[in-house]
Amino acid sequence: MTDTTDQAPNNEHSGIHPTRFGIFLAPFHPVGQSPTVSYERDLQLLEHLDALGYDEAWIGEHHSAGFEIIPSPEVFIATAAERTRHIKLGTGVSSLPYHQPLMLADRMCQLDHLTRGRVMFGVGPGALPSDAFMMGIEVAKQREMMEEALDAILQLLRTEEPITYETDWFTLRDARLQVRPYQRPHFEVAVAAQVSPAGPRAAGRFGCGLLSIGATSVGGFDALGYHWNVLEERAQQFSQPADRNGWRLVGPMHIADTKEQAIADVEFGLGQWVDYFQRVAALPLAPETTDHASLVDALNASGFAVIGTVEDAIAQVKRLDEQSKGFGAFLLMAHEWADREATRRSYELFSRYVIPEVTGASRTQVASRDWAAENRPQFIGEAGAAIMSAIQQHAEEKAKLEDAASAD
């Protein structure tokens, strides 16, 4: 395989632009809150997104550190599926080293049936070292374990023949799924990526989609073109498809009617979110400052986040489109920087104005309005003439009736 580490991404755009939009729900909930209430708020948010027409939602798996409190995305998805109608629901992600592959594949197939084919399967090695520590898993082995488990799960999904697979941490003997997936040949599978090439390598090898969770971080943004190059090369090496429509980029935004309003909104929870990433989580996503105005400026200036307006959000998606040279879906990273109402308003603004602009969905409406406006004098003239003709016809008919009545 050619080494692409020092190669710049191809400047030619693929022609693929984002047409699907959704949410990546870790979730992030500040400590000290009721988990019961937090879960309910998350479920209500998905109902809101479903009503707004968002395409998909990815639900995280975490077991420590207090902020990201969903340990079983499958259980959460099963509940959310009963409260939504259209939105697709994915594990974002299932940490494969934490699970026996047959058990996880079985649960996902059951969930595929329960959701009538609305489920997606996101996988990764596990993001929190504290999770791995509690289970006695060496962090250095997690990516290798993920690839082994993914290989076994995909074999289970892609064949009805029994498989035998043995590693130093799991064994399958004549294993097969007794319930096949609802979707055929199986539900969509996507591999998480941050900065390391491990995710693109696995996605390319197995013909899976790619979830670029840190797409807007400095390292993640810079690596976008490189990651796709790695995926394509591995896909070619293993005779697998490489489809940019299956590539999802994740980034945080909070938008309001004005930038000043957006900045005021996020004073509610931005500081706690930044503190979590500065002191607890292993991902270097947050700037090293605690002053609110400085935090907002740093997040916006780095390109990591958008705290601003609809126009700022549109510019960010287009910026990612150019840097990646084309991807299929943009996912808003859920964060609770603002209170409930301001957060819901941000998602509504994004669906009403950002998505139609990015996809071109409103272009024909604008064109139709402009055409009607441009030709209004002609149309009004014809309409006026038609009205006068109708009035004249009515008058003539009335006159004839009156003449007939007089003759009698």
Short mmCIF file of C-alpha atoms in Angstrom, two decimals:
data_model
loop_
_atom_site.label_atom_id
_atom_site.label_comp_id
_atom_site.label_asym_id
_atom_site.label_seq_id
_atom_site.Cartn_x
_atom_site.Cartn_y
_atom_site.Cartn_z
CA MET A 1 0.00 0.00 0.00
CA THR A 2 1.28 3.49 -0.84
CA ASP A 3 2.21 5.65 2.14
CA THR A 4 -0.01 8.76 2.06
CA THR A 5 1.13 10.33 5.32
CA ASP A 6 2.83 13.29 3.67
CA GLN A 7 0.59 13.55 0.64
CA ALA A 8 -1.85 16.43 0.32
CA PRO A 9 -5.43 15.42 -0.45
CA ASN A 10 -6.52 15.56 -4.08
CA ASN A 11 -7.83 19.05 -4.88
CA GLU A 12 -10.49 17.73 -7.24
CA HIS A 13 -13.94 17.53 -5.65
CA SER A 14 -15.73 14.19 -5.99
CA GLY A 15 -19.08 15.80 -6.79
CA ILE A 16 -20.63 14.22 -3.68
CA HIS A 17 -22.22 16.79 -1.35
CA PRO A 18 -24.00 16.22 1.99
CA THR A 19 -27.65 15.31 1.52
CA ARG A 20 -28.39 13.82 4.96
CA PHE A 21 -28.28 15.50 8.35
CA GLY A 22 -28.52 14.23 11.89
CA ILE A 23 -27.16 14.25 15.39
CA PHE A 24 -24.36 12.52 17.24
CA LEU A 25 -25.66 12.08 20.79
CA ALA A 26 -22.83 10.97 23.11
CA PRO A 27 -24.67 12.36 25.19
CA PHE A 28 -23.04 15.10 27.27
CA HIS A 29 -24.86 15.81 30.54
CA PRO A 30 -23.15 17.75 33.36
CA VAL A 31 -22.75 15.77 36.57
CA GLY A 32 -25.17 16.41 39.40
CA GLN A 33 -28.31 16.09 37.27
CA SER A 34 -30.92 13.36 37.47
CA PRO A 35 -30.07 10.66 34.91
CA THR A 36 -33.78 9.86 34.65
CA VAL A 37 -34.55 13.41 33.59
CA SER A 38 -31.53 13.53 31.28
CA TYR A 39 -32.60 10.36 29.46
CA GLU A 40 -36.10 11.76 29.04
CA ARG A 41 -34.72 15.03 27.68
CA ASP A 42 -32.64 13.08 25.15
CA LEU A 43 -35.69 11.10 24.04
CA GLN A 44 -37.75 14.26 23.67
CA LEU A 45 -34.95 15.80 21.61
CA LEU A 46 -35.06 12.85 19.21
CA GLU A 47 -38.83 13.25 18.91
CA HIS A 48 -38.23 16.92 18.06
CA LEU A 49 -35.59 16.06 15.46
CA ASP A 50 -37.87 13.43 13.93
CA ALA A 51 -40.64 16.02 13.54
CA LEU A 52 -38.15 18.47 11.97
CA GLY A 53 -37.14 15.93 9.33
CA TYR A 54 -33.63 15.03 10.44
CA ASP A 55 -32.39 11.84 8.81
CA GLU A 56 -30.46 10.03 11.53
CA ALA A 57 -29.26 9.96 15.14
CA TRP A 58 -26.24 8.11 16.54
CA ILE A 59 -26.22 7.15 20.22
CA GLY A 60 -22.99 6.67 22.22
CA GLU A 61 -21.80 3.98 24.63
CA HIS A 62 -19.84 4.96 27.76
CA HIS A 63 -19.35 3.48 31.22
CA SER A 64 -17.44 6.04 33.29
CA ALA A 65 -16.50 9.70 33.81
CA GLY A 66 -20.00 10.92 34.66
CA PHE A 67 -20.88 13.04 31.61
CA GLU A 68 -21.69 10.50 28.88
CA ILE A 69 -24.27 8.38 30.62
CA ILE A 70 -25.75 5.92 28.11
CA PRO A 71 -24.15 2.50 28.71
CA SER A 72 -26.36 0.66 26.20
CA PRO A 73 -27.19 2.47 22.96
CA GLU A 74 -29.29 -0.54 21.92
CA VAL A 75 -31.67 -0.13 24.87
CA PHE A 76 -31.93 3.60 24.26
CA ILE A 77 -32.57 3.09 20.53
CA ALA A 78 -35.33 0.56 21.24
CA THR A 79 -37.09 3.15 23.40
CA ALA A 80 -36.52 5.99 20.94
CA ALA A 81 -37.86 3.90 18.05
CA GLU A 82 -41.23 3.65 19.78
CA ARG A 83 -41.40 7.45 20.08
CA THR A 84 -40.29 8.40 16.56
CA ARG A 85 -41.52 7.59 13.05
CA HIS A 86 -38.88 8.29 10.43
CA ILE A 87 -35.43 9.06 11.82
CA LYS A 88 -32.84 6.28 11.53
CA LEU A 89 -31.08 5.32 14.77
CA GLY A 90 -27.51 4.08 15.09
CA THR A 91 -25.08 3.02 17.78
CA GLY A 92 -22.56 5.83 17.92
CA VAL A 93 -20.64 3.83 18.66
CA SER A 94 -20.67 0.29 20.05
CA SER A 95 -17.23 -0.18 21.62
CA LEU A 96 -16.35 -3.58 20.17
CA PRO A 97 -13.62 -4.62 22.65
CA TYR A 98 -16.27 -4.53 25.40
CA HIS A 99 -18.53 -7.16 23.78
CA GLN A 100 -18.56 -10.79 22.72
CA PRO A 101 -19.14 -10.45 18.95
CA LEU A 102 -21.93 -13.03 18.65
CA MET A 103 -23.90 -11.44 21.49
CA LEU A 104 -23.61 -7.95 20.02
CA ALA A 105 -24.51 -9.12 16.50
CA ASP A 106 -27.57 -10.92 17.89
CA ARG A 107 -28.74 -7.81 19.76
CA MET A 108 -28.32 -5.62 16.67
CA CYS A 109 -30.32 -8.06 14.53
CA GLN A 110 -33.12 -8.08 17.09
CA LEU A 111 -33.05 -4.28 17.15
CA ASP A 112 -33.16 -4.19 13.36
CA HIS A 113 -36.44 -6.11 13.46
CA LEU A 114 -37.90 -4.08 16.33
CA THR A 115 -37.21 -0.83 14.45
CA ARG A 116 -38.43 -2.25 11.10
CA GLY A 117 -35.09 -1.50 9.51
CA ARG A 118 -34.31 1.90 11.05
CA VAL A 119 -31.16 0.77 12.83
CA MET A 120 -27.52 1.49 11.91
CA PHE A 121 -24.40 0.00 13.49
CA GLY A 122 -21.54 2.33 14.37
CA VAL A 123 -18.42 0.71 15.82
CA GLY A 124 -15.19 1.84 17.44
CA PRO A 125 -12.47 0.78 19.85
CA GLY A 126 -13.84 2.74 22.83
CA ALA A 127 -13.14 6.40 23.53
CA LEU A 128 -12.63 6.56 27.32
CA PRO A 129 -9.48 4.92 28.75
CA SER A 130 -11.29 4.77 32.10
CA ASP A 131 -13.84 2.37 30.59
CA ALA A 132 -11.09 0.06 29.33
CA PHE A 133 -9.26 0.24 32.67
CA MET A 134 -12.30 -0.98 34.61
CA MET A 135 -12.58 -4.01 32.30
CA GLY A 136 -8.88 -4.81 32.38
CA ILE A 137 -8.44 -4.00 28.68
CA GLU A 138 -5.11 -2.61 27.52
CA VAL A 139 -5.67 0.66 25.68
CA ALA A 140 -2.86 -0.21 23.27
CA LYS A 141 -4.81 -3.32 22.16
CA GLN A 142 -8.22 -1.72 21.66
CA ARG A 143 -7.88 -0.92 17.95
CA GLU A 144 -6.63 -4.42 17.16
CA MET A 145 -9.48 -5.90 19.20
CA MET A 146 -11.99 -3.70 17.38
CA GLU A 147 -10.82 -4.94 13.98
CA GLU A 148 -10.96 -8.60 15.08
CA ALA A 149 -14.48 -8.20 16.48
CA LEU A 150 -15.67 -6.31 13.40
CA ASP A 151 -14.30 -9.06 11.15
CA ALA A 152 -16.21 -11.70 13.12
CA ILE A 153 -19.46 -9.68 13.27
CA LEU A 154 -19.44 -8.99 9.53
CA GLN A 155 -18.85 -12.66 8.79
CA LEU A 156 -21.86 -13.48 10.95
CA LEU A 157 -23.96 -10.88 9.11
CA ARG A 158 -22.79 -11.71 5.60
CA THR A 159 -23.06 -15.50 5.59
CA GLU A 160 -25.49 -18.10 6.85
CA GLU A 161 -22.73 -20.68 7.12
CA PRO A 162 -21.31 -21.38 10.60
CA ILE A 163 -18.03 -19.65 11.34
CA THR A 164 -15.19 -20.49 13.70
CA TYR A 165 -13.02 -17.61 14.88
CA GLU A 166 -10.55 -17.61 17.77
CA THR A 167 -8.51 -14.77 19.26
CA ASP A 168 -6.85 -14.26 22.63
CA TRP A 169 -10.02 -12.59 23.96
CA PHE A 170 -13.02 -14.28 22.28
CA THR A 171 -13.89 -17.57 20.61
CA LEU A 172 -16.64 -18.49 18.13
CA ARG A 173 -17.26 -22.17 17.37
CA ASP A 174 -19.61 -23.05 14.53
CA ALA A 175 -21.36 -19.77 15.28
CA ARG A 176 -24.25 -18.43 13.23
CA LEU A 177 -27.12 -16.01 13.70
CA GLN A 178 -30.44 -17.70 14.33
CA VAL A 179 -32.24 -14.44 13.42
CA ARG A 180 -30.99 -12.72 10.26
CA PRO A 181 -31.09 -8.91 9.93
CA TYR A 182 -34.34 -7.24 8.88
CA GLN A 183 -32.45 -5.11 6.33
CA ARG A 184 -30.88 -6.98 3.45
CA PRO A 185 -28.18 -7.97 3.22
CA HIS A 186 -27.74 -6.26 6.63
CA PHE A 187 -27.97 -2.88 8.36
CA GLU A 188 -25.41 -0.20 7.52
CA VAL A 189 -22.10 -0.45 9.37
CA ALA A 190 -19.81 2.55 9.97
CA VAL A 191 -16.43 2.79 11.73
CA ALA A 192 -15.49 5.72 13.97
CA ALA A 193 -12.43 7.85 13.23
CA GLN A 194 -10.71 10.63 15.14
CA VAL A 195 -7.16 11.42 14.01
CA SER A 196 -5.58 7.95 13.89
CA PRO A 197 -5.83 6.02 10.58
CA ALA A 198 -7.20 2.95 12.41
CA GLY A 199 -10.82 3.79 11.62
CA PRO A 200 -10.32 4.44 7.89
CA ARG A 201 -8.15 1.32 7.61
CA ALA A 202 -10.89 -0.88 9.10
CA ALA A 203 -13.65 0.83 7.11
CA GLY A 204 -11.73 0.29 3.86
CA ARG A 205 -10.86 -3.32 4.62
CA PHE A 206 -14.46 -4.30 5.37
CA GLY A 207 -16.36 -2.00 2.99
CA CYS A 208 -17.97 0.03 5.78
CA GLY A 209 -18.93 3.68 6.13
CA LEU A 210 -16.82 6.17 8.09
CA LEU A 211 -17.86 8.26 11.11
CA SER A 212 -15.41 11.16 11.46
CA ILE A 213 -16.30 12.15 15.01
CA GLY A 214 -13.58 14.78 15.38
CA ALA A 215 -13.99 16.23 11.88
CA THR A 216 -13.86 19.85 13.02
CA SER A 217 -11.01 19.53 15.52
CA VAL A 218 -7.71 20.86 14.21
CA GLY A 219 -6.15 17.41 13.81
CA GLY A 220 -9.36 15.84 12.54
CA PHE A 221 -10.00 18.58 9.98
CA ASP A 222 -6.45 18.38 8.67
CA ALA A 223 -6.73 14.58 8.40
CA LEU A 224 -9.98 14.43 6.43
CA GLY A 225 -8.45 14.08 2.96
CA TYR A 226 -5.76 11.73 4.27
CA HIS A 227 -8.36 9.53 5.96
CA TRP A 228 -10.35 9.10 2.77
CA ASN A 229 -7.18 8.29 0.85
CA VAL A 230 -6.40 5.56 3.40
CA LEU A 231 -9.94 4.17 3.17
CA GLU A 232 -9.88 4.09 -0.63
CA GLU A 233 -6.51 2.37 -0.78
CA ARG A 234 -7.52 -0.27 1.74
CA ALA A 235 -10.85 -0.79 -0.05
CA GLN A 236 -9.00 -1.36 -3.31
CA GLN A 237 -6.57 -3.72 -1.59
CA PHE A 238 -9.44 -5.87 -0.24
CA SER A 239 -11.78 -5.44 -3.26
CA GLN A 240 -14.36 -3.53 -1.24
CA PRO A 241 -16.54 -0.54 -2.21
CA ALA A 242 -15.58 2.97 -1.09
CA ASP A 243 -18.64 5.21 -1.17
CA ARG A 244 -18.38 8.83 -0.01
CA ASN A 245 -22.13 8.85 0.60
CA GLY A 246 -21.40 6.61 3.60
CA TRP A 247 -18.98 9.17 5.09
CA ARG A 248 -20.35 11.20 8.00
CA LEU A 249 -18.65 14.25 9.52
CA VAL A 250 -19.47 15.39 13.06
CA GLY A 251 -19.16 18.90 14.50
CA PRO A 252 -20.77 21.03 17.24
CA MET A 253 -22.93 24.08 16.53
CA HIS A 254 -25.29 26.36 18.36
CA ILE A 255 -27.09 28.94 16.25
CA ALA A 256 -29.59 31.67 17.00
CA ASP A 257 -31.18 34.63 15.22
CA THR A 258 -28.12 36.74 15.99
CA LYS A 259 -24.55 35.93 16.97
CA GLU A 260 -24.97 37.93 20.16
CA GLN A 261 -27.96 35.77 21.11
CA ALA A 262 -26.06 32.56 20.37
CA ILE A 263 -23.14 33.67 22.57
CA ALA A 264 -25.53 34.56 25.40
CA ASP A 265 -27.34 31.21 25.01
CA VAL A 266 -24.23 29.06 25.46
CA GLU A 267 -23.24 30.72 28.71
CA PHE A 268 -25.72 28.22 30.17
CA GLY A 269 -23.48 25.15 29.76
CA LEU A 270 -20.40 25.75 27.60
CA GLY A 271 -18.08 26.14 30.59
CA GLN A 272 -19.02 22.76 32.09
CA TRP A 273 -18.59 21.02 28.74
CA VAL A 274 -15.14 22.54 28.28
CA ASP A 275 -14.16 21.61 31.83
CA TYR A 276 -15.07 17.97 31.12
CA PHE A 277 -12.74 17.83 28.14
CA GLN A 278 -9.98 19.74 29.88
CA ARG A 279 -9.90 17.68 33.08
CA VAL A 280 -11.58 14.31 32.44
CA ALA A 281 -11.97 13.09 28.85
CA ALA A 282 -8.98 12.01 26.83
CA LEU A 283 -9.87 13.92 23.67
CA PRO A 284 -8.14 17.32 23.27
CA LEU A 285 -11.19 19.12 21.90
CA ALA A 286 -11.45 22.16 24.15
CA PRO A 287 -9.28 25.31 24.31
CA GLU A 288 -7.24 26.04 27.44
CA THR A 289 -9.26 28.95 28.78
CA THR A 290 -12.22 29.39 31.12
CA ASP A 291 -13.38 32.94 30.28
CA HIS A 292 -16.71 32.70 28.42
CA ALA A 293 -16.01 35.25 25.71
CA SER A 294 -12.53 33.82 25.17
CA LEU A 295 -13.96 30.29 24.92
CA VAL A 296 -16.47 31.33 22.27
CA ASP A 297 -13.82 33.21 20.29
CA ALA A 298 -11.37 30.29 20.49
CA LEU A 299 -13.94 27.68 19.43
CA ASN A 300 -15.14 29.78 16.51
CA ALA A 301 -11.68 30.90 15.40
CA SER A 302 -10.28 27.36 15.40
CA GLY A 303 -13.11 26.14 13.21
CA PHE A 304 -13.99 23.48 15.77
CA ALA A 305 -17.44 24.90 16.52
CA VAL A 306 -20.02 27.34 15.26
CA ILE A 307 -21.57 29.63 17.85
CA GLY A 308 -23.37 32.13 15.70
CA THR A 309 -25.98 32.37 12.96
CA VAL A 310 -27.50 30.38 10.12
CA GLU A 311 -24.97 31.94 7.75
CA ASP A 312 -22.09 30.77 9.96
CA ALA A 313 -23.50 27.23 9.98
CA ILE A 314 -23.85 27.17 6.20
CA ALA A 315 -20.24 28.35 5.83
CA GLN A 316 -19.01 25.60 8.17
CA VAL A 317 -20.72 22.79 6.26
CA LYS A 318 -19.38 24.14 2.97
CA ARG A 319 -15.90 24.42 4.50
CA LEU A 320 -16.03 20.76 5.49
CA ASP A 321 -17.29 19.83 2.05
CA GLU A 322 -14.31 21.51 0.43
CA GLN A 323 -11.74 20.07 2.85
CA SER A 324 -13.09 16.51 2.59
CA LYS A 325 -13.67 16.72 -1.18
CA GLY A 326 -17.15 15.35 -0.65
CA PHE A 327 -19.11 13.47 2.03
CA GLY A 328 -22.62 12.14 2.51
CA ALA A 329 -23.95 13.33 5.87
CA PHE A 330 -23.30 16.02 8.47
CA LEU A 331 -24.05 15.23 12.12
CA LEU A 332 -24.47 17.90 14.76
CA MET A 333 -22.65 16.96 17.95
CA ALA A 334 -25.13 17.23 20.83
CA HIS A 335 -23.71 19.19 23.76
CA GLU A 336 -26.33 21.08 25.85
CA TRP A 337 -24.36 24.33 25.76
CA ALA A 338 -27.71 26.14 25.91
CA ASP A 339 -30.92 25.51 27.82
CA ARG A 340 -33.66 23.28 26.45
CA GLU A 341 -35.63 25.89 24.51
CA ALA A 342 -32.59 27.60 22.96
CA THR A 343 -31.20 24.19 22.00
CA ARG A 344 -34.42 23.14 20.29
CA ARG A 345 -34.55 26.51 18.53
CA SER A 346 -31.00 25.96 17.22
CA TYR A 347 -31.96 22.60 15.71
CA GLU A 348 -35.07 24.16 14.18
CA LEU A 349 -33.10 27.00 12.58
CA PHE A 350 -30.66 24.47 11.15
CA SER A 351 -33.46 22.37 9.63
CA ARG A 352 -35.41 25.37 8.29
CA TYR A 353 -32.58 27.31 6.73
CA VAL A 354 -29.20 25.53 6.72
CA ILE A 355 -30.25 22.17 5.27
CA PRO A 356 -32.25 23.65 2.34
CA GLU A 357 -29.37 25.97 1.46
CA VAL A 358 -26.74 23.22 1.58
CA THR A 359 -28.79 20.67 -0.36
CA GLY A 360 -30.33 23.15 -2.78
CA ALA A 361 -33.80 21.97 -1.76
CA SER A 362 -35.19 25.51 -1.75
CA ARG A 363 -33.59 26.52 -5.05
CA THR A 364 -36.61 25.63 -7.19
CA GLN A 365 -38.93 27.55 -4.84
CA VAL A 366 -36.78 30.64 -5.15
CA ALA A 367 -36.60 30.24 -8.92
CA SER A 368 -40.37 29.82 -9.16
CA ARG A 369 -41.00 32.93 -7.07
CA ASP A 370 -38.52 35.01 -9.07
CA TRP A 371 -40.02 33.83 -12.38
CA ALA A 372 -43.53 34.72 -11.21
CA ALA A 373 -42.32 38.13 -10.00
CA GLU A 374 -40.47 38.87 -13.24
CA ASN A 375 -43.51 38.04 -15.36
CA ARG A 376 -46.05 39.58 -12.98
CA PRO A 377 -47.07 42.46 -15.34
CA GLN A 378 -47.96 39.99 -18.09
CA PHE A 379 -49.77 37.63 -15.70
CA ILE A 380 -51.66 40.50 -14.01
CA GLY A 381 -52.62 41.90 -17.39
CA GLU A 382 -53.97 38.58 -18.56
CA ALA A 383 -55.79 38.04 -15.28
CA GLY A 384 -57.31 41.51 -15.47
CA ALA A 385 -58.40 40.96 -19.06
CA ALA A 386 -60.00 37.65 -18.07
CA ILE A 387 -61.90 39.36 -15.24
CA MET A 388 -63.16 42.13 -17.54
CA SER A 389 -64.20 39.54 -20.12
CA ALA A 390 -66.15 37.63 -17.47
CA ILE A 391 -67.85 40.85 -16.30
CA GLN A 392 -68.77 41.76 -19.87
CA GLN A 393 -70.10 38.27 -20.60
CA HIS A 394 -72.21 38.37 -17.45
CA ALA A 395 -73.61 41.78 -18.40
CA GLU A 396 -74.47 40.62 -21.91
CA GLU A 397 -76.22 37.51 -20.62
CA LYS A 398 -78.19 39.61 -18.11
CA ALA A 399 -79.22 42.05 -20.81
CA LYS A 400 -80.46 39.25 -23.02
CA LEU A 401 -82.53 37.81 -20.16
CA GLU A 402 -84.04 41.23 -19.44
CA ASP A 403 -84.89 41.77 -23.13
CA ALA A 404 -86.54 38.36 -23.27
CA ALA A 405 -88.58 39.16 -20.18
CA SER A 406 -89.74 42.50 -21.65
CA ALA A 407 -90.85 40.82 -24.88
CA ASP A 408 -93.10 38.50 -22.91
#
